[in-house]
Coordinates of C-alpha atoms in Angstrom, one line a residue:
Chain C
M1 CA 15.3 16.3 -31.9
N2 CA 16.2 12.8 -30.8
L3 CA 19.3 14.2 -29.2
V4 CA 17.2 16.9 -27.5
A5 CA 14.9 14.1 -26.2
L6 CA 17.9 12.2 -24.8
K7 CA 19.4 15.3 -23.2
M8 CA 16.0 16.1 -21.6
L9 CA 16.0 12.6 -20.2
M10 CA 19.5 12.6 -18.9
G11 CA 19.8 16.3 -18.0
D12 CA 18.3 15.8 -14.6
R13 CA 20.7 13.2 -13.3
A14 CA 18.7 12.5 -10.1
K15 CA 15.4 11.8 -12.0
Y16 CA 17.2 9.9 -14.7
I17 CA 18.9 7.6 -12.2
G18 CA 15.5 7.3 -10.4
I19 CA 13.8 6.0 -13.5
L20 CA 16.7 3.7 -14.3
I21 CA 16.7 2.3 -10.8
G22 CA 12.9 1.7 -11.0
I23 CA 13.2 -0.2 -14.3
T24 CA 16.3 -2.1 -13.2
F25 CA 14.5 -3.1 -10.0
A26 CA 11.5 -4.3 -12.0
S27 CA 13.7 -6.2 -14.4
L28 CA 15.8 -7.7 -11.6
L29 CA 12.8 -8.9 -9.7
I30 CA 11.1 -10.4 -12.7
T31 CA 14.2 -12.2 -13.9
Q32 CA 15.6 -13.3 -10.6
Q33 CA 12.3 -14.7 -9.3
S34 CA 11.6 -16.4 -12.6
A35 CA 15.1 -17.9 -12.7
I36 CA 14.6 -19.3 -9.2
F37 CA 11.3 -20.7 -10.3
T38 CA 12.9 -22.2 -13.4
G39 CA 15.7 -23.6 -11.3
I40 CA 13.3 -25.3 -8.9
M41 CA 11.3 -26.8 -11.8
A42 CA 14.5 -28.0 -13.4
R43 CA 15.3 -29.9 -10.2
T44 CA 12.1 -31.9 -10.6
Y45 CA 13.6 -33.6 -13.7
A46 CA 17.2 -33.5 -12.6
A47 CA 17.5 -37.3 -12.8
I48 CA 16.5 -37.2 -16.5
T49 CA 18.9 -34.4 -17.3
D50 CA 21.7 -36.3 -15.7
L51 CA 21.1 -39.2 -18.2
P52 CA 21.6 -37.8 -21.7
A53 CA 22.6 -41.1 -23.3
P54 CA 19.2 -42.7 -23.9
D55 CA 16.8 -41.4 -26.5
V56 CA 13.8 -43.1 -24.9
W57 CA 12.6 -43.9 -21.4
V58 CA 10.3 -46.9 -21.2
M59 CA 8.1 -47.1 -18.1
D60 CA 4.8 -48.4 -16.6
P61 CA 1.8 -46.5 -18.1
K62 CA 0.8 -45.3 -14.7
V63 CA 4.0 -43.4 -14.1
Q64 CA 3.3 -39.7 -13.7
Y65 CA 6.8 -38.3 -13.1
I66 CA 10.3 -39.4 -12.6
D67 CA 10.0 -40.1 -8.9
D68 CA 6.7 -42.0 -9.3
I69 CA 8.2 -45.5 -9.7
K70 CA 5.9 -48.3 -10.8
P71 CA 8.3 -51.2 -11.1
L72 CA 8.3 -53.4 -14.2
Q73 CA 9.0 -57.1 -14.7
D74 CA 12.6 -57.8 -15.7
T75 CA 11.3 -59.6 -18.8
Q76 CA 10.1 -56.3 -20.2
L77 CA 13.7 -55.4 -20.9
F78 CA 14.0 -58.2 -23.4
R79 CA 10.7 -57.3 -25.0
V80 CA 11.9 -53.8 -25.6
R81 CA 15.2 -55.0 -26.9
G82 CA 13.3 -57.0 -29.5
V83 CA 11.5 -53.9 -30.9
E84 CA 12.7 -52.9 -34.4
G85 CA 14.8 -49.8 -34.4
V86 CA 16.2 -50.3 -30.9
D87 CA 20.0 -50.1 -30.9
W88 CA 20.4 -51.0 -27.2
A89 CA 18.2 -51.1 -24.2
V90 CA 19.4 -51.2 -20.6
P91 CA 17.8 -51.5 -17.2
L92 CA 17.7 -48.7 -14.6
Y93 CA 16.8 -49.0 -11.0
K94 CA 15.7 -45.8 -9.2
G95 CA 14.6 -46.0 -5.6
L96 CA 14.7 -44.3 -2.3
L97 CA 16.8 -46.2 0.3
K98 CA 17.8 -45.4 3.8
A99 CA 21.5 -44.9 4.5
R100 CA 22.8 -45.4 8.0
L101 CA 25.2 -42.6 9.0
S102 CA 28.3 -43.0 11.2
N103 CA 26.5 -41.2 14.0
G104 CA 23.6 -43.7 13.9
N105 CA 21.2 -41.4 12.1
F106 CA 19.4 -42.4 8.9
Q107 CA 19.3 -40.5 5.7
T108 CA 17.0 -41.2 2.8
T109 CA 19.0 -41.4 -0.5
I110 CA 18.2 -41.8 -4.1
V111 CA 19.8 -45.0 -5.3
M112 CA 20.4 -45.4 -9.1
G113 CA 21.2 -48.9 -10.3
V114 CA 22.9 -48.7 -13.7
D115 CA 23.4 -51.5 -16.3
D116 CA 26.1 -53.9 -14.9
A117 CA 27.7 -54.5 -18.3
T118 CA 27.8 -51.1 -19.9
L119 CA 27.4 -48.8 -16.9
I120 CA 25.0 -46.8 -19.0
G121 CA 23.0 -44.5 -16.7
G122 CA 26.0 -43.7 -14.5
P123 CA 27.1 -40.2 -13.6
I124 CA 28.5 -38.1 -16.5
E125 CA 31.1 -36.1 -14.4
M126 CA 33.4 -37.8 -11.9
V127 CA 35.1 -35.6 -9.3
E128 CA 37.1 -38.5 -7.8
G129 CA 37.5 -42.1 -8.9
R130 CA 36.3 -43.7 -12.1
L131 CA 32.9 -45.0 -13.2
E132 CA 34.5 -48.4 -14.0
D133 CA 35.2 -48.7 -10.2
L134 CA 31.5 -49.6 -9.8
R135 CA 32.5 -53.1 -10.9
R136 CA 34.4 -53.6 -7.7
N137 CA 32.8 -55.4 -4.7
D138 CA 30.1 -53.4 -2.9
A139 CA 31.1 -50.3 -4.9
V140 CA 29.0 -47.2 -4.8
I141 CA 29.6 -43.7 -6.2
V142 CA 28.2 -40.8 -4.1
D143 CA 27.3 -37.3 -5.4
E144 CA 29.7 -34.6 -4.3
H145 CA 27.1 -32.4 -2.6
G146 CA 25.5 -35.3 -0.7
A147 CA 28.9 -36.6 0.4
A148 CA 29.8 -33.2 1.8
S149 CA 26.5 -32.5 3.5
K150 CA 23.8 -35.1 4.4
L151 CA 26.1 -38.2 4.2
A152 CA 29.1 -36.5 5.9
H153 CA 30.6 -37.9 9.1
V154 CA 29.8 -35.8 12.1
L155 CA 32.9 -35.6 14.3
P156 CA 32.7 -35.4 18.1
D157 CA 33.4 -31.7 18.0
G158 CA 30.3 -31.2 15.7
T159 CA 32.2 -30.5 12.5
R160 CA 31.4 -32.5 9.3
K161 CA 33.9 -34.5 7.4
P162 CA 32.8 -35.3 3.9
L163 CA 32.3 -38.9 2.9
A164 CA 35.4 -39.9 0.9
V165 CA 36.6 -42.6 -1.4
G166 CA 37.3 -45.7 0.7
D167 CA 34.6 -44.9 3.3
V168 CA 31.9 -47.5 4.0
I169 CA 28.2 -46.7 3.9
E170 CA 25.4 -48.8 5.1
L171 CA 22.4 -49.0 2.7
N172 CA 19.4 -50.8 3.9
D173 CA 21.6 -53.1 6.1
H174 CA 23.9 -53.7 3.1
R175 CA 27.5 -52.6 3.0
G176 CA 28.6 -50.1 0.3
T177 CA 32.1 -48.9 -0.3
V178 CA 32.6 -45.5 -1.7
V179 CA 34.7 -45.8 -4.9
G180 CA 34.1 -42.4 -6.4
I181 CA 32.6 -39.0 -6.0
C182 CA 30.5 -37.5 -8.8
K183 CA 28.7 -34.4 -9.8
V184 CA 25.0 -34.4 -10.5
A185 CA 22.3 -31.9 -10.8
R186 CA 20.6 -31.0 -7.5
T187 CA 17.4 -32.9 -7.0
F188 CA 14.0 -31.5 -6.0
Q189 CA 14.2 -32.7 -2.4
S190 CA 18.0 -32.3 -2.3
Q191 CA 18.6 -35.9 -1.3
P192 CA 22.0 -37.5 -1.8
V193 CA 22.3 -39.6 -5.0
I194 CA 24.1 -42.9 -4.9
Y195 CA 25.1 -44.8 -8.0
T196 CA 25.7 -48.5 -8.1
T197 CA 25.2 -51.4 -10.5
Y198 CA 21.6 -52.6 -11.3
S199 CA 22.2 -56.0 -9.8
R200 CA 23.7 -54.6 -6.6
A201 CA 20.9 -52.0 -6.3
T202 CA 18.3 -54.7 -6.4
T203 CA 20.0 -56.5 -3.5
F204 CA 20.1 -53.2 -1.6
A205 CA 16.4 -52.7 -2.3
P206 CA 13.7 -54.3 -0.1
R207 CA 12.5 -57.6 -1.6
E208 CA 9.9 -57.1 -4.2
R209 CA 8.7 -59.2 -7.2
R210 CA 9.4 -56.3 -9.6
L211 CA 12.4 -54.0 -9.3
L212 CA 13.0 -52.7 -12.8
S213 CA 12.2 -49.0 -12.7
F214 CA 12.9 -47.9 -16.3
V215 CA 14.2 -49.3 -19.5
L216 CA 16.6 -46.8 -21.2
V217 CA 16.6 -47.1 -25.0
K218 CA 18.9 -45.8 -27.7
G219 CA 17.4 -45.8 -31.2
K220 CA 19.4 -46.9 -34.2
P221 CA 20.9 -44.1 -36.2
G222 CA 18.3 -42.4 -38.4
V223 CA 15.3 -43.9 -36.5
D224 CA 12.4 -41.5 -36.0
L225 CA 12.0 -41.2 -32.2
A226 CA 8.2 -40.7 -32.3
E227 CA 7.8 -43.8 -34.4
L228 CA 10.2 -45.8 -32.2
C229 CA 8.2 -44.8 -29.1
A230 CA 5.0 -45.9 -30.8
R231 CA 6.5 -49.2 -31.8
I232 CA 7.7 -49.9 -28.2
Q233 CA 4.3 -49.0 -26.8
D234 CA 2.6 -51.3 -29.4
A235 CA 4.9 -54.2 -28.6
T236 CA 5.1 -53.9 -24.8
G237 CA 2.0 -52.1 -23.7
L238 CA 4.4 -49.8 -21.7
V239 CA 4.8 -46.0 -22.2
A240 CA 7.8 -44.9 -24.1
S241 CA 8.8 -41.2 -23.9
S242 CA 11.7 -39.2 -25.3
G243 CA 13.9 -37.5 -22.7
A244 CA 12.4 -34.1 -23.5
D245 CA 8.8 -35.4 -23.3
F246 CA 9.5 -37.1 -20.0
R247 CA 11.1 -33.9 -18.6
W248 CA 8.0 -32.0 -19.7
T249 CA 5.6 -34.6 -18.2
T250 CA 7.5 -34.5 -14.9
M251 CA 7.5 -30.7 -14.8
M252 CA 3.9 -30.5 -15.6
Y253 CA 3.0 -32.9 -12.8
F254 CA 4.7 -30.6 -10.3
M255 CA 3.1 -27.6 -11.9
K256 CA -0.3 -29.2 -11.6
Y257 CA -0.2 -31.0 -8.3
T258 CA 2.1 -28.7 -6.1
G259 CA 1.6 -25.1 -5.0
I260 CA 4.9 -24.0 -6.6
P261 CA 3.6 -22.3 -9.7
I262 CA 1.0 -20.3 -7.8
N263 CA 3.4 -19.3 -5.0
F264 CA 6.1 -18.3 -7.4
G265 CA 3.6 -16.9 -9.8
M266 CA 2.4 -14.6 -7.1
S267 CA 6.0 -13.6 -6.3
V268 CA 6.8 -12.9 -9.9
L269 CA 3.5 -11.1 -10.4
L270 CA 4.2 -9.0 -7.3
G271 CA 7.7 -8.2 -8.6
F272 CA 6.2 -7.2 -12.0
L273 CA 3.5 -5.0 -10.3
V274 CA 5.9 -3.3 -8.0
G275 CA 8.4 -2.8 -10.8
T276 CA 5.7 -1.5 -13.1
I277 CA 4.4 0.9 -10.5
V278 CA 7.8 2.2 -9.5
A279 CA 9.2 2.5 -13.1
G280 CA 5.9 3.7 -14.6
M281 CA 5.3 6.3 -11.9
T282 CA 8.9 7.6 -12.1
F283 CA 8.8 7.9 -15.8
F284 CA 5.3 9.5 -15.7
N285 CA 6.5 12.0 -13.1
F286 CA 9.5 12.8 -15.3
T287 CA 7.2 13.6 -18.2
L288 CA 4.9 15.6 -15.8
D289 CA 7.9 17.6 -14.7
N290 CA 8.8 18.3 -18.3
L291 CA 5.2 19.0 -19.3
R292 CA 5.9 22.7 -19.6
H293 CA 8.9 22.1 -21.9
F294 CA 6.8 19.7 -24.0
G295 CA 4.2 22.5 -24.1
A296 CA 6.8 24.9 -25.3
L297 CA 8.0 22.5 -28.0
K298 CA 4.4 22.0 -29.0
A299 CA 3.8 25.8 -29.2
M300 CA 7.0 26.1 -31.3
G301 CA 5.6 23.7 -33.9
A302 CA 6.6 20.2 -32.7
S303 CA 4.0 17.9 -34.3
P304 CA 2.3 15.2 -32.3
W305 CA 4.4 12.5 -34.1
R306 CA 7.6 14.3 -33.2
L307 CA 6.6 14.5 -29.5
T308 CA 5.5 10.9 -29.5
G309 CA 8.8 9.9 -31.0
M310 CA 10.7 11.8 -28.4
I311 CA 8.8 10.1 -25.5
V312 CA 9.1 6.7 -27.1
L313 CA 12.8 7.2 -27.5
Q314 CA 13.2 8.2 -23.9
A315 CA 11.1 5.2 -22.7
L316 CA 13.1 2.8 -25.0
L317 CA 16.4 4.1 -23.8
V318 CA 15.6 3.8 -20.0
G319 CA 13.8 0.5 -20.7
S320 CA 16.7 -1.1 -22.5
L321 CA 19.3 0.2 -20.1
G322 CA 17.2 -0.8 -17.0
W323 CA 16.5 -4.2 -18.5
G324 CA 20.2 -4.8 -19.2
I325 CA 21.3 -3.8 -15.7
G326 CA 18.5 -5.8 -14.2
V327 CA 19.2 -9.0 -16.0
G328 CA 22.9 -8.4 -15.4
G329 CA 22.2 -8.1 -11.7
A330 CA 20.1 -11.3 -11.8
A331 CA 22.9 -13.1 -13.6
L332 CA 25.4 -11.9 -11.0
F333 CA 23.1 -13.1 -8.3
G334 CA 22.9 -16.5 -9.9
H335 CA 26.7 -16.6 -10.3
V336 CA 27.3 -15.7 -6.7
T337 CA 24.8 -18.3 -5.3
R338 CA 25.9 -21.0 -7.8
N339 CA 27.4 -23.2 -5.1
T340 CA 24.5 -22.9 -2.6
E341 CA 21.2 -24.7 -2.2
L342 CA 19.5 -22.0 -4.1
A343 CA 17.9 -23.2 -7.4
F344 CA 18.8 -20.7 -10.1
R345 CA 18.5 -21.2 -13.8
M346 CA 18.4 -18.5 -16.4
P347 CA 17.8 -19.8 -20.0
W348 CA 17.6 -17.3 -22.9
Q349 CA 13.8 -17.6 -22.9
L350 CA 13.7 -15.9 -19.4
L351 CA 15.7 -13.0 -20.8
A352 CA 13.1 -12.7 -23.6
I353 CA 10.2 -12.8 -21.1
S354 CA 11.7 -10.2 -18.8
G355 CA 12.7 -8.1 -21.9
T356 CA 9.1 -8.2 -23.1
A357 CA 7.8 -7.4 -19.6
V358 CA 10.1 -4.3 -19.3
L359 CA 9.1 -3.3 -22.8
L360 CA 5.5 -3.6 -21.7
I361 CA 6.2 -1.4 -18.6
C362 CA 7.9 1.2 -20.7
T363 CA 5.2 1.1 -23.4
I364 CA 2.4 1.6 -20.9
S365 CA 4.2 4.4 -19.1
A366 CA 5.1 6.0 -22.4
L367 CA 1.5 5.7 -23.7
I368 CA 0.1 7.4 -20.6
C369 CA 2.7 10.2 -21.0
I370 CA 2.0 10.5 -24.7
V371 CA -1.7 10.9 -24.1
K372 CA -0.9 13.6 -21.4
V373 CA 1.4 15.5 -23.7
L374 CA -0.8 15.3 -26.8
R375 CA -3.8 16.5 -24.8
L376 CA -1.7 19.3 -23.4
E377 CA -3.0 22.7 -24.3
P378 CA 0.1 24.5 -25.6
A379 CA -1.3 27.7 -24.1
I380 CA 0.0 26.3 -20.8
V381 CA 3.4 27.9 -21.7
F382 CA 1.9 31.3 -21.2
K383 CA 0.9 30.5 -17.6
S384 CA 3.6 31.6 -15.3
Chain H
M1 CA 5.5 55.1 -35.1
Q2 CA 4.5 52.5 -37.7
T3 CA 1.9 53.2 -40.2
L4 CA -0.8 50.5 -40.2
T5 CA -0.7 49.0 -43.7
E6 CA -1.7 45.5 -44.5
P7 CA -2.7 43.9 -41.2
A8 CA -0.5 41.0 -40.1
V9 CA -3.1 40.0 -37.6
A10 CA -6.8 40.6 -38.0
L11 CA -9.3 39.8 -35.2
R12 CA -13.0 40.2 -35.7
G13 CA -15.5 39.5 -32.9
V14 CA -13.2 37.0 -31.2
T15 CA -14.7 35.4 -28.1
K16 CA -13.3 32.7 -25.8
S17 CA -14.7 31.2 -22.7
Y18 CA -13.4 28.5 -20.3
G19 CA -15.3 26.0 -18.2
E20 CA -18.9 24.9 -18.3
G21 CA -22.2 26.0 -16.6
A22 CA -21.8 28.1 -13.4
A23 CA -18.0 27.8 -13.6
R24 CA -17.9 29.3 -17.1
V25 CA -15.6 32.3 -17.4
T26 CA -15.5 34.5 -20.4
A27 CA -12.0 35.6 -21.2
L28 CA -12.6 37.4 -24.5
R29 CA -15.8 39.2 -25.4
G30 CA -15.8 40.1 -29.1
I31 CA -12.3 41.4 -29.8
D32 CA -11.9 43.5 -32.9
L33 CA -8.2 44.4 -33.6
D34 CA -5.8 44.8 -36.5
I35 CA -2.1 44.6 -36.0
G36 CA 0.0 45.9 -38.9
T37 CA 3.0 44.2 -40.5
G38 CA 6.2 45.6 -38.9
E39 CA 4.3 46.9 -35.9
L40 CA 5.1 46.5 -32.3
M41 CA 1.8 46.2 -30.5
M42 CA 1.6 46.0 -26.7
L43 CA -1.4 44.5 -25.0
V44 CA -1.9 46.0 -21.5
G45 CA -4.5 45.7 -18.8
P46 CA -5.2 44.3 -15.4
S47 CA -4.6 40.7 -14.5
G48 CA -7.4 38.4 -15.8
C49 CA -8.5 40.9 -18.5
G50 CA -7.7 38.3 -21.3
K51 CA -4.3 39.4 -22.6
T52 CA -2.7 36.0 -22.4
T53 CA -5.8 34.3 -24.0
L54 CA -5.6 36.9 -26.8
I55 CA -2.0 36.2 -27.7
S56 CA -2.6 32.5 -27.4
V57 CA -5.3 32.8 -30.1
I58 CA -3.1 35.1 -32.2
A59 CA -0.2 32.6 -31.9
G60 CA -2.4 29.7 -33.0
I61 CA -2.1 27.7 -29.8
L62 CA -5.7 28.3 -28.7
D63 CA -8.9 28.2 -30.7
Q64 CA -11.4 31.0 -30.2
D65 CA -15.0 30.0 -29.6
D66 CA -16.4 32.5 -32.1
G67 CA -15.2 35.2 -34.4
A68 CA -12.3 35.2 -36.9
C69 CA -8.6 35.4 -36.4
S70 CA -6.4 35.6 -39.4
V71 CA -2.6 35.8 -39.4
F72 CA -1.0 36.9 -42.6
G73 CA -4.2 36.1 -44.4
R74 CA -4.5 32.6 -43.0
D75 CA -7.6 31.7 -41.0
L76 CA -6.2 29.9 -37.9
R77 CA -9.3 28.1 -36.9
A78 CA -9.6 26.5 -40.3
M79 CA -6.2 24.9 -39.8
R80 CA -6.0 21.6 -37.9
G81 CA -3.3 19.5 -36.2
M82 CA -0.2 19.1 -38.2
A83 CA -0.9 22.1 -40.5
K84 CA -1.3 24.4 -37.6
A85 CA 1.8 23.1 -35.9
R86 CA 3.7 23.6 -39.1
F87 CA 2.3 27.1 -39.4
R88 CA 3.4 28.0 -35.9
G89 CA 6.8 26.5 -36.5
E90 CA 7.4 28.6 -39.6
T91 CA 5.6 31.8 -38.8
V92 CA 5.5 32.4 -35.1
G93 CA 8.3 33.1 -32.6
F94 CA 7.6 32.8 -28.9
V95 CA 9.1 34.7 -25.9
F96 CA 7.7 33.4 -22.6
Q97 CA 7.6 35.1 -19.3
A98 CA 9.3 32.1 -17.6
F99 CA 11.7 31.8 -20.6
N100 CA 10.9 28.0 -20.9
L101 CA 14.4 27.1 -21.8
L102 CA 15.2 23.4 -21.6
P103 CA 17.5 23.1 -18.6
A104 CA 19.5 20.2 -20.0
L105 CA 20.5 22.0 -23.2
N106 CA 23.1 24.8 -23.5
A107 CA 22.2 28.2 -24.9
A108 CA 23.0 27.4 -28.5
E109 CA 21.1 24.1 -28.4
N110 CA 18.1 25.9 -26.9
V111 CA 18.1 28.4 -29.7
S112 CA 18.5 25.7 -32.3
I113 CA 15.2 24.0 -31.4
P114 CA 12.9 25.9 -34.0
L115 CA 15.5 25.1 -36.7
L116 CA 15.7 21.4 -35.7
L117 CA 11.9 21.3 -35.7
A118 CA 12.0 22.8 -39.2
G119 CA 14.3 19.9 -40.3
L120 CA 17.7 21.6 -40.4
K121 CA 20.8 19.5 -39.7
R122 CA 22.1 19.9 -36.2
S123 CA 25.4 21.3 -37.2
E124 CA 23.8 24.0 -39.4
A125 CA 21.2 24.7 -36.8
L126 CA 23.9 25.2 -34.1
E127 CA 25.9 27.5 -36.4
R128 CA 22.9 29.7 -37.1
S129 CA 22.0 29.7 -33.4
R130 CA 25.4 30.9 -32.4
A131 CA 25.2 33.7 -34.9
M132 CA 21.8 34.7 -33.5
L133 CA 23.3 34.6 -29.9
D134 CA 26.0 37.0 -31.2
R135 CA 23.3 39.3 -32.4
V136 CA 21.6 39.5 -29.1
G137 CA 24.9 40.1 -27.4
I138 CA 25.7 36.8 -25.6
G139 CA 27.6 34.9 -28.3
E140 CA 30.4 34.0 -25.9
R141 CA 27.9 32.2 -23.5
W142 CA 26.7 29.7 -26.1
R143 CA 28.0 26.8 -24.1
S144 CA 26.2 27.9 -20.9
R145 CA 23.2 26.1 -19.6
P146 CA 20.2 28.2 -18.5
A147 CA 21.0 27.7 -14.8
Q148 CA 24.4 29.3 -15.4
L149 CA 22.9 32.4 -17.0
S150 CA 21.3 35.5 -15.3
G151 CA 17.7 36.3 -15.9
G152 CA 18.5 38.9 -18.5
Q153 CA 20.8 36.5 -20.3
Q154 CA 18.2 33.8 -20.3
Q155 CA 15.7 36.2 -21.8
R156 CA 18.2 37.0 -24.5
V157 CA 18.6 33.3 -25.3
A158 CA 14.8 33.1 -25.4
I159 CA 14.7 36.1 -27.8
A160 CA 17.3 34.5 -30.0
R161 CA 15.3 31.3 -30.0
A162 CA 12.2 33.2 -31.0
L163 CA 14.0 34.9 -33.9
V164 CA 16.4 32.3 -35.2
H165 CA 14.0 30.8 -37.8
Q166 CA 13.1 34.3 -39.1
P167 CA 9.4 34.2 -38.1
R168 CA 7.1 36.9 -39.4
L169 CA 5.3 37.2 -36.1
V170 CA 6.8 37.2 -32.6
V171 CA 4.5 37.0 -29.5
C172 CA 6.0 37.9 -26.1
D173 CA 4.4 37.3 -22.8
E174 CA 5.6 39.6 -20.1
P175 CA 9.2 39.6 -21.5
T176 CA 10.5 42.0 -18.8
S177 CA 8.5 41.1 -15.7
S178 CA 11.2 39.0 -14.2
L179 CA 14.0 41.4 -15.0
D180 CA 15.2 44.6 -13.3
H181 CA 14.6 47.9 -14.9
E182 CA 18.0 48.2 -16.6
T183 CA 18.0 44.6 -17.9
G184 CA 14.4 45.0 -19.0
A185 CA 15.2 48.1 -21.0
R186 CA 18.2 46.4 -22.6
V187 CA 16.0 43.4 -23.6
M188 CA 13.5 45.8 -25.2
E189 CA 16.3 47.6 -27.1
I190 CA 17.4 44.2 -28.4
M191 CA 13.9 43.4 -29.4
R192 CA 13.7 46.7 -31.2
E193 CA 17.1 46.3 -32.9
V194 CA 16.9 42.7 -33.8
A195 CA 13.3 41.6 -33.8
M196 CA 11.9 44.5 -35.7
Q197 CA 14.2 44.0 -38.7
G198 CA 12.6 42.8 -41.9
S199 CA 9.0 44.0 -41.2
R200 CA 8.5 41.5 -38.4
T201 CA 5.4 42.0 -36.3
L202 CA 5.7 41.9 -32.5
V203 CA 2.8 41.5 -30.1
V204 CA 3.9 42.0 -26.5
V205 CA 1.7 41.4 -23.4
T206 CA 3.0 43.4 -20.5
H207 CA 2.2 45.0 -17.2
D208 CA 5.5 46.9 -17.2
A209 CA 4.8 50.5 -17.8
R210 CA 8.5 51.2 -18.1
I211 CA 8.6 49.6 -21.5
F212 CA 5.4 51.2 -23.0
S213 CA 7.6 53.7 -24.8
Y214 CA 8.9 51.0 -27.1
A215 CA 5.4 50.3 -28.5
D216 CA 4.1 51.6 -31.8
R217 CA 0.6 51.1 -30.4
I218 CA -0.8 50.0 -27.1
A219 CA -4.1 48.1 -26.9
V220 CA -5.7 48.5 -23.4
M221 CA -7.8 45.6 -22.4
D222 CA -10.3 45.2 -19.6
D223 CA -12.8 42.4 -18.9
G224 CA -12.2 40.6 -22.1
K225 CA -12.5 43.6 -24.4
V226 CA -10.1 46.0 -26.1
V227 CA -11.3 49.3 -24.5
K228 CA -8.9 51.6 -26.4
V229 CA -5.9 51.7 -28.6
V230 CA -3.4 54.5 -28.2
H231 CA -0.1 55.4 -29.9
S232 CA 2.1 56.3 -27.0
A233 CA 2.6 55.9 -23.3
K234 CA 1.8 59.6 -22.8
E235 CA -1.4 59.2 -24.7
L236 CA -2.2 56.3 -22.4
Q237 CA -1.6 58.5 -19.3
D238 CA -3.6 61.4 -20.7
A239 CA -6.6 59.3 -21.7
P240 CA -9.6 59.4 -19.4

């Protein structure tokens, strides 16, 4: 009878495709909107993601997220280095500085000052040049996207010429020579990212008593990170977080203090509701159209369990197919827009969430249909 | 004419109403009727007289409000849910006015449904279905879907479906109403030839006077009651 159920479902191509489109639409909306939301949230902690080398980030206790810089005294670096279990500790400067463009305009940039000796904290992926070139005079490395967009030279005819190796950039009235182009994750505000050494960054930055933004720490092999963080906190009075914890703290700040979750939550919810209604109604209408046939099967001796099994099978089939096509469409959307400003990130957890949502849609629709069929008076078959 | 021996269907004081309060409609008002094993009984009467309600009760797809209905000695109202569904699946064959063939299945697959419901393997069910389609004269059309068949052919598929699992009782609702005279007569001949084998009992609801001659007995109903039972179409015409 399972085959009969499937043939009933697929027999009327127009209705079958209608149900499939409904569920695909729902799945696509839920996955795509959630993926954009996840992408945007991932941008909030992009600077942490781009620095996989350290195990622990040490910062002022008042820091709420990665861009909330509360500078430390330089001496804190040495206190951290003295904590048991620390393999190495390096300084990191992170600040917003204005870059003067060739056309006279100013552009705010994120300047990352990495350890002069080890260059730990530098970009992971170089497109042009080498990380070691940062040791040259006035050297800076610019991110590929920033170089091609916000920092690009605007030619007299209005076209943009990307900033290239050898070009000079003015940062807070200081000269910087571009020695390399790198790839970084897009930031939340899409500002260009400029890497230089820590000592040079502190000369670029406005004069302040404290300029050390973070201390990046690597634990010795086998050291328990939670214990190491606790020891650093005890010894320095600063906050020490693992990269994962700091990412989470940053994301939760944005979740709590910006309107992003509610705005996107509404969009995802709307997608879910529209998808549910479209898919549910189409599936319900399909069952309604087949009510007479279900009645005939019931009259001929099909048990309630058998009928329930047939409807569940139909719902599961269209559900899994629709979900598959929907997430496939969302993945294709992400692939096509991968080089644009659009934030899109689709981890496996999203697939699980959209799969559960589609399963829920199908279960609810199937339940309504099952109730209708089970309550059906088989005598309906004698009504012409 | 069949001699009434052991009743296949025994109805005693069967009543059935629909609706509540002022909207309450009484469809059956104390039906007493016996239908013998191997008998072809026709239920006739004007629209709304309760014929369809009566065969629904006989077939076990509708419970009467009062009275007793036993089919082959089994009290239908005493059976519940799964037991009743199993009883219908094993004992009753259905021929519907609108055929009720599944449009997505071919003729053989439609006929195989009662066998699949009884738990037979698909291959065996299809083999037996094709043999039954041969017996009703459309074996060569086993691959056709209902939309590709004429009304008469669809009704033959429906008859094959009603008989393929060898039920002891077949209920037919207006089996010839959507067919022309010639096709209707052919369908009734098939019913006589194929369905009546093996002491099978047939209950046929009809308005079609042209097929009265195939009946062993004709129960005339009016306003929820069986007003008379006659043995032939002529007797029906002659009766006051």
